[in-house]
Amino acid sequence: MMLSVFGFLTLAFLLCVSIPSATSDSASNNFLKCFQSKTNLSVSNSSSNVIFTTTTSSYTSILQSSAQNLRFVTKSTPKPQLIIRPLDKSHIQAAVTCSEENNINIRIRSGGHDYEGLSYVSHIPFIIVDLSNLQSIKIDIENQIAWVDSGATLGELYHAIAEKSEIYGFPAGTCPTVGVGGHLSGGGMGTMCRKYGLAADNVIDARIVDANGRVLNRKSMGEDLFWAIRGGGGASFGIIFSWKIKLVPVPSTVTVFLIQKSLEQGATKLVQKWQLVANKLSQDLFIRVIIGAADSASGNSNKTIVVTFAAVFLGRREQLLTMMENSFHELGVEQKDCIEMSWIQSVLYVAGFSTEGSYDVLLNRTNTNKSYFKAKSDYVKEPISEKGLEGLWKILLEEESGYMIWTPYGGRMGEISEFQIPFPHRSGNLYEIQYVVTWEAKKETVEHVNWIRRLYGYMTPFVSKNPRSAYLNYRDLDLGINRNENESYGQASVWGLKYFNSNFKRLAQVKTQVDPSNFFWFEQSIPLFLS
């Protein structure tokens, strides 16, 4: 009855809406002429590896290379007129300038893990600026900083750090194939968030091409824009191509455990206790909960709920055992459950890789967990009652491929001000919920999407209210969309307040200052704030 837990943790989620694609050959041709004149690159120059049209032999493979949801690897999915894969900032500048001149929408893709596919699908004529060629990572251990390009993956970043040091890391996500650009600009939660906050909390500079084609850093962009791109979604404001991050110290030995309990083994009581203690434990201890249906251990055809308690502790086994005995002895963690390893091995462990082999596996940019899926998110401020949990189990038992991931807050997450960066979900939140459902065939889409929406509806009384909050990096178009470039701030607040609470207004004000023509528009881009 074991669940493939860390397979769950490494799923890269991506969802978007299939909508008719408009075409404009003249705009596309004019863009090409403009781009070629500014860069001296041409489609015929295959060695450039920069410009790809719909007739380029590698167009489809490049388009699909980081399309993480099978729902959108279809003939009916709107396709870009061109794909630009910049080799340097001048190519990004040319793409922005030429797109604006020809009224072509830009979609910006680093790793392609946007849950709603907004990084590579649009219902109006568009191009993709795919940053995957920009992979430079420069580690400076002496000063505990790094410059990392947006097209690098989290796995590549972790690998580069480990090559330089065994006692430094970076507090970002668990899926190695996620692109740095989208992850940092949307927040970035990982197993060290209770110790060091989000990935975005540890960004200290960035380089961006704005709507005017200018290259700006923190000093030249100003503190308002620098505030906005760390958790507010960078694609609303420009194309961020490089980030300066602060490395964080990690112990030479960390400890992990993975314990699964079924309903018959008292899982409900354990989940109740987890809700009371997980956010209050030492900030060195992160215990995530994964909940889903599985076969019963009895061997019959019955299903049960299995709850997995997955922990990463920044310290040794003995310390962890003492901590668990004092605060959560009901879970019954024993010495045999706890595995000591290096920090980079814990990255491999959480990502579902063997800790015995080389960590070079983190350099693999291909996500092997592609499927059809839908995901949603919530925040919980008060423990869910036993009755509430029992009702939740009933719905989860209806769907074999649906599950929930509960991420504990507290620690550093509760100390940082909700206004420090646009990400507002700090003090007062016990944990964050991610809902996921996957399926194998396109024809099953309606059934599974309806199920996850019903699950989300059931959870309404138990989660945050006014607004019912959500996490930007788990983007969800069910919350609302911008139907066109003229969507008002008031209309966009339907979804914007859920992601950003009161920070949404400041984001819109920054947007108005730096992109008054709303060039960087998409279905959930920050709107203009017009009085």
Short mmCIF file of C-alpha atoms in Angstrom, two decimals:
data_model
loop_
_atom_site.label_atom_id
_atom_site.label_comp_id
_atom_site.label_asym_id
_atom_site.label_seq_id
_atom_site.Cartn_x
_atom_site.Cartn_y
_atom_site.Cartn_z
CA MET A 1 0.00 0.00 0.00
CA MET A 2 3.05 2.27 -0.20
CA LEU A 3 2.64 5.48 -2.15
CA SER A 4 5.34 6.77 -4.49
CA VAL A 5 5.80 9.74 -2.23
CA PHE A 6 8.85 11.47 -3.52
CA GLY A 7 7.62 10.93 -7.03
CA PHE A 8 4.77 13.16 -5.90
CA LEU A 9 7.19 15.77 -4.59
CA THR A 10 9.09 15.94 -7.85
CA LEU A 11 6.08 16.28 -10.12
CA ALA A 12 6.38 19.47 -12.14
CA PHE A 13 2.90 20.89 -12.48
CA LEU A 14 1.67 22.65 -15.61
CA LEU A 15 -1.88 23.41 -16.76
CA CYS A 16 -3.32 25.73 -19.35
CA VAL A 17 -6.50 26.32 -21.26
CA SER A 18 -6.87 25.14 -24.83
CA ILE A 19 -8.04 28.16 -26.76
CA PRO A 20 -8.07 29.00 -30.47
CA SER A 21 -4.80 30.26 -31.89
CA ALA A 22 -4.75 33.37 -34.03
CA THR A 23 -2.09 33.69 -36.72
CA SER A 24 -0.43 36.69 -38.28
CA ASP A 25 2.16 35.80 -40.91
CA SER A 26 2.93 39.42 -41.71
CA ALA A 27 3.63 40.29 -38.08
CA SER A 28 5.79 37.18 -37.79
CA ASN A 29 7.76 38.03 -40.91
CA ASN A 30 8.21 41.62 -39.80
CA PHE A 31 9.40 40.40 -36.40
CA LEU A 32 11.98 38.17 -38.09
CA LYS A 33 13.29 41.02 -40.21
CA CYS A 34 13.51 43.25 -37.16
CA PHE A 35 15.20 40.58 -35.03
CA GLN A 36 17.68 39.67 -37.73
CA SER A 37 18.60 43.30 -38.29
CA LYS A 38 19.31 43.83 -34.61
CA THR A 39 21.21 40.58 -33.98
CA ASN A 40 22.68 39.60 -37.38
CA LEU A 41 21.15 36.18 -36.86
CA SER A 42 18.96 34.38 -39.36
CA VAL A 43 16.82 31.26 -39.44
CA SER A 44 19.05 29.80 -42.14
CA ASN A 45 22.06 30.11 -39.86
CA SER A 46 21.43 26.84 -38.03
CA SER A 47 24.53 27.26 -35.90
CA SER A 48 22.89 30.22 -34.17
CA ASN A 49 20.49 27.90 -32.28
CA VAL A 50 18.40 30.98 -31.50
CA ILE A 51 15.51 31.40 -33.99
CA PHE A 52 12.99 28.64 -34.67
CA THR A 53 9.96 29.01 -36.94
CA THR A 54 7.08 26.58 -37.42
CA THR A 55 8.95 25.17 -40.43
CA THR A 56 12.20 24.59 -38.59
CA SER A 57 12.81 20.85 -38.24
CA SER A 58 13.46 21.09 -34.50
CA TYR A 59 10.53 23.45 -33.78
CA THR A 60 8.19 20.80 -32.33
CA SER A 61 10.82 19.09 -30.20
CA ILE A 62 11.93 22.43 -28.74
CA LEU A 63 8.34 23.52 -28.09
CA GLN A 64 7.59 20.26 -26.29
CA SER A 65 10.94 20.00 -24.52
CA SER A 66 9.63 21.54 -21.30
CA ALA A 67 5.88 21.18 -21.78
CA GLN A 68 5.20 19.42 -18.50
CA ASN A 69 1.50 18.61 -18.92
CA LEU A 70 0.33 16.16 -21.57
CA ARG A 71 -2.91 18.12 -21.86
CA PHE A 72 -0.99 20.60 -23.95
CA VAL A 73 1.11 18.40 -26.14
CA THR A 74 -1.77 18.22 -28.62
CA LYS A 75 -2.58 19.37 -32.13
CA SER A 76 -5.25 21.76 -30.82
CA THR A 77 -2.95 23.59 -28.41
CA PRO A 78 -2.16 27.12 -29.69
CA LYS A 79 1.38 27.27 -31.02
CA PRO A 80 3.86 30.17 -31.06
CA GLN A 81 4.74 31.76 -34.37
CA LEU A 82 8.37 31.71 -33.35
CA ILE A 83 10.57 30.43 -30.58
CA ILE A 84 13.55 32.56 -29.60
CA ARG A 85 16.23 30.92 -27.45
CA PRO A 86 18.57 33.79 -26.52
CA LEU A 87 22.28 33.19 -26.09
CA ASP A 88 22.82 36.56 -24.43
CA LYS A 89 20.95 39.63 -23.22
CA SER A 90 21.10 41.37 -26.61
CA HIS A 91 18.85 38.66 -28.07
CA ILE A 92 16.33 39.27 -25.28
CA GLN A 93 16.42 43.01 -25.93
CA ALA A 94 15.82 42.44 -29.64
CA ALA A 95 12.94 40.05 -28.94
CA VAL A 96 11.22 42.60 -26.69
CA THR A 97 11.74 45.53 -29.03
CA CYS A 98 10.63 43.65 -32.15
CA SER A 99 7.61 42.11 -30.44
CA GLU A 100 6.44 45.50 -29.26
CA GLU A 101 6.90 47.03 -32.71
CA ASN A 102 4.81 44.27 -34.29
CA ASN A 103 2.18 43.85 -31.57
CA ILE A 104 3.13 40.25 -30.85
CA ASN A 105 2.52 38.81 -27.39
CA ILE A 106 5.57 37.39 -25.58
CA ARG A 107 5.52 34.33 -23.38
CA ILE A 108 8.60 33.79 -21.23
CA ARG A 109 9.74 30.26 -20.41
CA SER A 110 12.60 29.11 -18.23
CA GLY A 111 11.75 25.56 -17.13
CA GLY A 112 8.19 25.38 -18.45
CA HIS A 113 6.71 24.31 -15.12
CA ASP A 114 3.99 26.96 -14.97
CA TYR A 115 0.94 25.01 -13.74
CA GLU A 116 -1.32 26.69 -16.28
CA GLY A 117 1.03 26.65 -19.25
CA LEU A 118 1.07 30.42 -19.49
CA SER A 119 4.78 30.37 -20.29
CA TYR A 120 4.14 28.86 -23.71
CA VAL A 121 0.45 29.14 -24.66
CA SER A 122 -1.51 32.22 -25.71
CA HIS A 123 -4.79 32.81 -27.57
CA ILE A 124 -3.38 35.82 -29.44
CA PRO A 125 -0.40 35.86 -31.85
CA PHE A 126 2.68 35.18 -29.77
CA ILE A 127 6.28 34.11 -29.59
CA ILE A 128 8.11 32.24 -26.87
CA VAL A 129 11.31 33.62 -25.41
CA ASP A 130 12.77 30.37 -24.10
CA LEU A 131 15.63 31.08 -21.69
CA SER A 132 16.92 27.50 -21.55
CA ASN A 133 20.19 28.41 -23.28
CA LEU A 134 21.00 30.82 -20.44
CA GLN A 135 22.35 28.35 -17.90
CA SER A 136 25.39 30.08 -16.38
CA ILE A 137 25.96 29.55 -12.65
CA LYS A 138 28.81 31.33 -10.87
CA ILE A 139 29.36 30.29 -7.26
CA ASP A 140 31.32 32.52 -4.87
CA ILE A 141 31.71 30.50 -1.68
CA GLU A 142 33.98 33.06 -0.05
CA ASN A 143 31.23 35.69 -0.17
CA GLN A 144 28.39 33.16 0.10
CA ILE A 145 26.66 34.33 -3.07
CA ALA A 146 25.97 33.08 -6.58
CA TRP A 147 24.82 34.47 -9.91
CA VAL A 148 22.48 32.05 -11.65
CA ASP A 149 20.78 32.46 -15.03
CA SER A 150 17.02 32.01 -15.31
CA GLY A 151 17.37 29.10 -17.73
CA ALA A 152 19.34 26.99 -15.28
CA THR A 153 17.40 24.37 -13.35
CA LEU A 154 17.24 23.93 -9.59
CA GLY A 155 19.09 20.65 -10.01
CA GLU A 156 21.92 22.39 -11.84
CA LEU A 157 22.09 25.07 -9.16
CA TYR A 158 22.25 22.51 -6.34
CA HIS A 159 24.91 20.56 -8.25
CA ALA A 160 27.03 23.68 -8.80
CA ILE A 161 26.89 24.55 -5.10
CA ALA A 162 27.82 21.01 -4.07
CA GLU A 163 30.80 21.07 -6.42
CA LYS A 164 32.18 24.04 -4.46
CA SER A 165 31.18 23.24 -0.89
CA GLU A 166 29.61 20.62 1.38
CA ILE A 167 28.45 23.19 3.94
CA TYR A 168 26.39 25.57 1.79
CA GLY A 169 23.08 25.15 0.04
CA PHE A 170 20.12 27.16 -1.20
CA PRO A 171 16.51 27.10 0.12
CA ALA A 172 14.49 26.31 -3.00
CA GLY A 173 12.17 23.62 -4.33
CA THR A 174 12.38 19.83 -4.47
CA CYS A 175 11.95 19.23 -8.21
CA PRO A 176 15.34 19.39 -9.99
CA THR A 177 13.94 20.20 -13.46
CA VAL A 178 12.18 23.41 -12.40
CA GLY A 179 13.68 26.50 -14.02
CA VAL A 180 15.30 29.03 -11.71
CA GLY A 181 13.60 32.02 -13.37
CA GLY A 182 9.98 31.15 -12.68
CA HIS A 183 10.71 29.56 -9.33
CA LEU A 184 12.44 32.59 -7.84
CA SER A 185 10.06 35.14 -9.31
CA GLY A 186 7.03 33.32 -7.86
CA GLY A 187 8.39 32.65 -4.37
CA GLY A 188 10.00 29.23 -4.20
CA MET A 189 9.18 26.86 -1.31
CA GLY A 190 11.42 23.99 -0.29
CA THR A 191 12.51 21.83 2.62
CA MET A 192 14.55 24.66 4.19
CA CYS A 193 11.80 27.30 4.10
CA ARG A 194 11.24 27.08 7.87
CA LYS A 195 14.96 27.81 8.40
CA TYR A 196 15.70 30.37 5.68
CA GLY A 197 12.40 31.41 4.12
CA LEU A 198 11.60 31.21 0.43
CA ALA A 199 14.05 31.20 -2.45
CA ALA A 200 12.80 34.72 -3.25
CA ASP A 201 13.66 35.86 0.29
CA ASN A 202 17.28 35.08 -0.53
CA VAL A 203 17.57 37.05 -3.79
CA ILE A 204 19.85 40.09 -3.50
CA ASP A 205 20.06 41.35 -7.11
CA ALA A 206 18.73 40.59 -10.57
CA ARG A 207 19.13 41.58 -14.21
CA ILE A 208 16.01 42.29 -16.22
CA VAL A 209 15.09 43.52 -19.70
CA ASP A 210 12.16 45.88 -19.29
CA ALA A 211 9.38 46.85 -21.73
CA ASN A 212 11.66 49.50 -23.25
CA GLY A 213 14.37 46.96 -23.97
CA ARG A 214 16.68 48.32 -21.28
CA VAL A 215 18.90 46.06 -19.19
CA LEU A 216 18.51 46.95 -15.52
CA ASN A 217 19.98 45.69 -12.26
CA ARG A 218 18.77 46.30 -8.72
CA LYS A 219 20.24 49.78 -8.54
CA SER A 220 18.96 50.96 -11.92
CA MET A 221 15.55 49.29 -11.70
CA GLY A 222 14.86 50.73 -8.24
CA GLU A 223 13.63 49.10 -5.07
CA ASP A 224 9.94 49.04 -6.09
CA LEU A 225 10.55 46.88 -9.16
CA PHE A 226 13.11 44.78 -7.31
CA TRP A 227 10.47 44.18 -4.62
CA ALA A 228 7.86 43.17 -7.23
CA ILE A 229 9.90 40.55 -9.09
CA ARG A 230 10.70 38.55 -5.93
CA GLY A 231 7.45 36.66 -5.49
CA GLY A 232 5.16 38.82 -7.61
CA GLY A 233 5.78 36.97 -10.85
CA GLY A 234 8.57 38.42 -12.94
CA ALA A 235 6.87 37.90 -16.30
CA SER A 236 4.44 40.76 -15.56
CA PHE A 237 7.31 43.25 -15.48
CA GLY A 238 9.97 42.14 -17.93
CA ILE A 239 12.32 39.30 -18.75
CA ILE A 240 14.58 38.50 -15.82
CA PHE A 241 17.59 36.63 -17.15
CA SER A 242 19.91 36.41 -14.15
CA TRP A 243 19.66 36.39 -10.35
CA LYS A 244 22.12 37.06 -7.55
CA ILE A 245 21.30 34.82 -4.61
CA LYS A 246 22.52 34.40 -1.06
CA LEU A 247 23.83 30.94 -0.23
CA VAL A 248 22.95 29.54 3.19
CA PRO A 249 24.97 27.38 5.57
CA VAL A 250 23.96 23.75 5.99
CA PRO A 251 25.39 21.20 8.44
CA SER A 252 27.76 18.51 7.22
CA THR A 253 25.15 15.93 8.28
CA VAL A 254 21.39 16.12 7.80
CA THR A 255 18.84 13.45 8.68
CA VAL A 256 15.74 12.29 6.83
CA PHE A 257 12.89 9.93 7.58
CA LEU A 258 9.85 8.66 5.72
CA ILE A 259 7.01 7.11 7.71
CA GLN A 260 3.65 5.98 6.30
CA LYS A 261 0.50 5.34 8.30
CA SER A 262 -2.90 4.13 7.12
CA LEU A 263 -6.27 4.95 8.64
CA GLU A 264 -6.17 1.55 10.33
CA GLN A 265 -2.84 2.56 11.91
CA GLY A 266 -4.23 5.75 13.38
CA ALA A 267 -3.42 8.19 10.59
CA THR A 268 -6.28 10.54 11.47
CA LYS A 269 -5.03 11.15 15.00
CA LEU A 270 -1.49 11.60 13.73
CA VAL A 271 -2.59 14.20 11.20
CA GLN A 272 -4.43 16.06 13.95
CA LYS A 273 -1.29 16.09 16.08
CA TRP A 274 0.86 17.15 13.10
CA GLN A 275 -1.41 20.17 12.63
CA LEU A 276 -0.70 21.22 16.21
CA VAL A 277 3.07 20.78 16.25
CA ALA A 278 4.55 20.96 12.73
CA ASN A 279 4.73 24.76 12.63
CA LYS A 280 6.09 24.96 16.19
CA LEU A 281 8.99 22.52 15.85
CA SER A 282 12.59 23.71 15.55
CA GLN A 283 13.12 25.64 12.34
CA ASP A 284 15.76 23.02 11.48
CA LEU A 285 13.01 20.39 11.15
CA PHE A 286 10.67 20.21 8.17
CA ILE A 287 7.98 17.50 8.16
CA ARG A 288 5.79 17.51 5.07
CA VAL A 289 2.63 15.40 4.88
CA ILE A 290 1.44 13.65 1.71
CA ILE A 291 -2.07 12.17 1.77
CA GLY A 292 -3.70 9.89 -0.79
CA ALA A 293 -5.66 6.70 -1.41
CA ALA A 294 -3.88 3.34 -1.63
CA ASP A 295 -4.65 -0.37 -1.53
CA SER A 296 -5.47 -1.70 1.90
CA ALA A 297 -2.87 -3.88 3.58
CA SER A 298 -5.55 -6.52 4.21
CA GLY A 299 -5.14 -7.78 0.66
CA ASN A 300 -8.78 -7.28 -0.33
CA SER A 301 -10.02 -4.79 -2.93
CA ASN A 302 -10.70 -2.09 -0.38
CA LYS A 303 -8.91 1.24 -0.47
CA THR A 304 -7.60 3.15 2.50
CA ILE A 305 -6.00 6.52 3.12
CA VAL A 306 -2.24 6.50 3.58
CA VAL A 307 -0.50 9.49 5.16
CA THR A 308 3.22 9.90 4.60
CA PHE A 309 5.30 11.96 7.01
CA ALA A 310 8.43 13.02 5.11
CA ALA A 311 11.08 14.85 7.13
CA VAL A 312 14.33 16.67 6.48
CA PHE A 313 16.27 17.73 9.59
CA LEU A 314 19.31 20.01 9.48
CA GLY A 315 21.19 18.03 12.09
CA ARG A 316 22.10 14.57 13.33
CA ARG A 317 19.94 11.54 14.07
CA GLU A 318 20.24 11.75 17.85
CA GLN A 319 19.01 15.34 17.93
CA LEU A 320 16.07 14.48 15.70
CA LEU A 321 15.04 11.49 17.80
CA THR A 322 15.09 13.58 20.97
CA MET A 323 13.05 16.30 19.29
CA MET A 324 10.45 13.85 17.99
CA GLU A 325 10.15 12.11 21.37
CA ASN A 326 9.55 15.44 23.09
CA SER A 327 7.15 16.96 20.56
CA PHE A 328 5.60 14.23 18.41
CA HIS A 329 6.20 10.87 20.08
CA GLU A 330 2.89 9.56 18.73
CA LEU A 331 4.49 9.13 15.30
CA GLY A 332 6.82 6.53 16.77
CA VAL A 333 9.99 7.56 14.95
CA GLU A 334 12.81 5.13 15.74
CA GLN A 335 16.54 5.11 15.08
CA LYS A 336 16.11 2.68 12.17
CA ASP A 337 13.77 5.17 10.45
CA CYS A 338 16.36 7.96 10.42
CA ILE A 339 19.02 8.15 7.71
CA GLU A 340 22.00 10.48 8.02
CA MET A 341 23.47 11.97 4.86
CA SER A 342 24.96 15.12 3.35
CA TRP A 343 22.76 18.02 2.30
CA ILE A 344 23.21 17.28 -1.41
CA GLN A 345 22.25 13.64 -0.74
CA SER A 346 19.07 14.89 0.93
CA VAL A 347 18.30 16.81 -2.27
CA LEU A 348 18.62 13.53 -4.18
CA TYR A 349 16.52 11.67 -1.59
CA VAL A 350 13.64 14.13 -1.67
CA ALA A 351 13.73 14.16 -5.48
CA GLY A 352 13.36 10.37 -5.54
CA PHE A 353 16.91 9.52 -6.64
CA SER A 354 19.32 7.06 -5.08
CA THR A 355 21.65 8.64 -2.54
CA GLU A 356 24.30 6.03 -3.29
CA GLY A 357 25.22 7.21 -6.76
CA SER A 358 26.57 10.42 -8.24
CA TYR A 359 24.66 13.65 -7.85
CA ASP A 360 25.32 14.28 -11.55
CA VAL A 361 21.74 13.02 -12.04
CA LEU A 362 20.70 16.54 -11.01
CA LEU A 363 22.08 17.77 -14.34
CA ASN A 364 19.38 15.91 -16.25
CA ARG A 365 16.98 18.62 -17.50
CA THR A 366 14.31 16.15 -18.66
CA ASN A 367 11.32 15.65 -16.37
CA THR A 368 10.21 12.01 -16.48
CA ASN A 369 6.98 12.62 -14.54
CA LYS A 370 4.93 14.12 -17.35
CA SER A 371 1.21 13.40 -17.22
CA TYR A 372 -2.18 15.01 -17.55
CA PHE A 373 -2.88 16.87 -14.33
CA LYS A 374 -4.62 19.69 -12.48
CA ALA A 375 -3.45 21.33 -9.25
CA LYS A 376 -4.80 23.87 -6.75
CA SER A 377 -3.64 25.37 -3.43
CA ASP A 378 -4.89 26.65 -0.06
CA TYR A 379 -3.66 27.97 3.30
CA VAL A 380 -4.79 26.71 6.71
CA LYS A 381 -4.85 28.92 9.81
CA GLU A 382 -6.77 26.66 12.23
CA PRO A 383 -6.44 22.88 12.64
CA ILE A 384 -9.02 20.85 10.74
CA SER A 385 -11.27 18.85 13.08
CA GLU A 386 -11.40 15.07 13.13
CA LYS A 387 -14.85 15.22 11.56
CA GLY A 388 -13.52 17.48 8.85
CA LEU A 389 -10.67 15.08 8.15
CA GLU A 390 -13.02 12.12 7.94
CA GLY A 391 -15.08 13.93 5.31
CA LEU A 392 -11.88 14.70 3.43
CA TRP A 393 -10.85 11.05 3.45
CA LYS A 394 -14.14 10.06 1.81
CA ILE A 395 -13.49 12.34 -1.15
CA LEU A 396 -9.86 11.27 -1.49
CA LEU A 397 -10.94 7.62 -1.54
CA GLU A 398 -12.95 8.32 -4.70
CA GLU A 399 -9.85 9.18 -6.71
CA GLU A 400 -6.88 6.80 -6.90
CA SER A 401 -4.60 9.36 -8.55
CA GLY A 402 -5.51 12.36 -6.39
CA TYR A 403 -3.46 13.45 -3.43
CA MET A 404 -2.61 16.38 -1.19
CA ILE A 405 0.73 17.76 0.01
CA TRP A 406 0.70 19.74 3.26
CA THR A 407 3.74 21.99 3.78
CA PRO A 408 4.36 23.28 7.34
CA TYR A 409 5.07 26.94 7.98
CA GLY A 410 6.27 28.60 11.17
CA GLY A 411 9.94 29.18 11.91
CA ARG A 412 11.48 31.76 9.60
CA MET A 413 8.33 31.80 7.46
CA GLY A 414 6.46 33.34 10.38
CA GLU A 415 9.17 35.90 11.17
CA ILE A 416 9.41 37.62 7.78
CA SER A 417 6.93 40.46 7.26
CA GLU A 418 4.07 39.79 4.85
CA PHE A 419 5.10 43.01 3.08
CA GLN A 420 8.82 42.19 2.73
CA ILE A 421 8.21 40.79 -0.75
CA PRO A 422 4.89 40.30 -2.63
CA PHE A 423 4.45 36.76 -1.22
CA PRO A 424 2.21 37.52 1.82
CA HIS A 425 1.55 34.10 3.38
CA ARG A 426 3.58 34.36 6.58
CA SER A 427 2.62 34.56 10.27
CA GLY A 428 -0.70 32.97 11.16
CA ASN A 429 -0.54 30.18 8.57
CA LEU A 430 -0.13 26.69 9.98
CA TYR A 431 0.53 25.09 6.62
CA GLU A 432 -0.03 25.29 2.88
CA ILE A 433 -2.02 22.70 0.93
CA GLN A 434 -1.36 21.58 -2.59
CA TYR A 435 -4.06 19.49 -4.31
CA VAL A 436 -3.05 17.37 -7.29
CA VAL A 437 -4.78 14.90 -9.56
CA THR A 438 -3.18 13.11 -12.51
CA TRP A 439 -4.59 10.91 -15.25
CA GLU A 440 -3.49 8.96 -18.31
CA ALA A 441 -5.85 9.83 -21.17
CA LYS A 442 -7.20 13.08 -22.57
CA LYS A 443 -10.77 11.75 -22.53
CA GLU A 444 -10.62 11.54 -18.72
CA THR A 445 -9.93 15.25 -18.28
CA VAL A 446 -13.42 16.47 -17.36
CA GLU A 447 -13.93 13.71 -14.79
CA HIS A 448 -10.70 14.41 -12.92
CA VAL A 449 -10.89 18.20 -13.08
CA ASN A 450 -14.44 18.06 -11.71
CA TRP A 451 -13.20 15.85 -8.86
CA ILE A 452 -10.42 18.20 -7.76
CA ARG A 453 -12.79 21.16 -7.91
CA ARG A 454 -15.24 19.28 -5.70
CA LEU A 455 -12.43 18.48 -3.26
CA TYR A 456 -11.46 22.16 -3.23
CA GLY A 457 -15.08 23.09 -2.61
CA TYR A 458 -15.32 20.70 0.34
CA MET A 459 -12.27 22.36 1.94
CA THR A 460 -13.84 25.84 1.92
CA PRO A 461 -14.82 25.94 5.64
CA PHE A 462 -11.38 24.78 6.76
CA VAL A 463 -9.04 27.17 4.93
CA SER A 464 -8.18 30.87 4.86
CA LYS A 465 -10.97 33.36 4.14
CA ASN A 466 -11.33 36.94 2.91
CA PRO A 467 -9.41 36.23 0.79
CA ARG A 468 -9.15 32.50 0.34
CA SER A 469 -5.42 32.53 -0.32
CA ALA A 470 -3.42 30.71 -2.96
CA TYR A 471 0.25 30.32 -3.91
CA LEU A 472 1.36 31.95 -7.18
CA ASN A 473 3.82 29.18 -8.09
CA TYR A 474 0.87 26.76 -7.97
CA ARG A 475 -0.98 28.92 -10.48
CA ASP A 476 -4.69 28.18 -10.87
CA LEU A 477 -6.82 29.76 -13.60
CA ASP A 478 -9.96 28.65 -11.77
CA LEU A 479 -9.37 31.67 -9.53
CA GLY A 480 -10.00 34.06 -12.42
CA ILE A 481 -8.26 35.45 -15.51
CA ASN A 482 -7.56 38.64 -17.41
CA ARG A 483 -9.66 38.30 -20.55
CA ASN A 484 -7.82 41.05 -22.38
CA GLU A 485 -5.19 43.75 -21.93
CA ASN A 486 -7.80 46.20 -20.63
CA GLU A 487 -8.83 44.16 -17.61
CA SER A 488 -9.20 46.58 -14.70
CA TYR A 489 -7.50 46.35 -11.34
CA GLY A 490 -10.88 45.75 -9.75
CA GLN A 491 -11.68 42.88 -12.09
CA ALA A 492 -8.24 41.32 -11.64
CA SER A 493 -8.57 41.57 -7.86
CA VAL A 494 -10.84 38.52 -8.01
CA TRP A 495 -7.73 36.37 -8.44
CA GLY A 496 -4.97 38.82 -7.48
CA LEU A 497 -5.97 39.25 -3.84
CA LYS A 498 -5.88 35.48 -3.40
CA TYR A 499 -2.24 35.30 -4.40
CA PHE A 500 -1.00 38.54 -2.89
CA ASN A 501 -3.52 39.84 -0.32
CA SER A 502 -2.96 43.59 0.21
CA ASN A 503 0.34 43.46 -1.72
CA PHE A 504 -1.67 43.22 -4.94
CA LYS A 505 -2.30 46.96 -5.01
CA ARG A 506 1.39 47.79 -4.74
CA LEU A 507 2.18 45.28 -7.48
CA ALA A 508 -0.33 46.98 -9.77
CA GLN A 509 1.17 50.38 -8.96
CA VAL A 510 4.66 49.11 -9.83
CA LYS A 511 3.31 47.57 -13.04
CA THR A 512 1.83 50.92 -14.03
CA GLN A 513 5.16 52.65 -13.47
CA VAL A 514 7.38 50.22 -15.37
CA ASP A 515 5.06 48.86 -18.09
CA PRO A 516 2.34 51.49 -18.66
CA SER A 517 1.43 50.04 -22.08
CA ASN A 518 0.83 46.61 -20.48
CA PHE A 519 3.18 44.99 -22.98
CA PHE A 520 3.91 42.08 -20.66
CA TRP A 521 0.32 40.85 -20.55
CA PHE A 522 -1.03 37.35 -19.98
CA GLU A 523 -4.05 35.69 -18.38
CA GLN A 524 -2.85 36.33 -14.83
CA SER A 525 -0.38 39.16 -15.32
CA ILE A 526 -0.46 42.04 -12.85
CA PRO A 527 -2.94 44.67 -14.16
CA LEU A 528 -2.41 48.40 -14.46
CA PHE A 529 -3.58 50.51 -11.53
CA LEU A 530 -5.53 53.33 -13.12
CA SER A 531 -7.35 55.89 -10.97
#
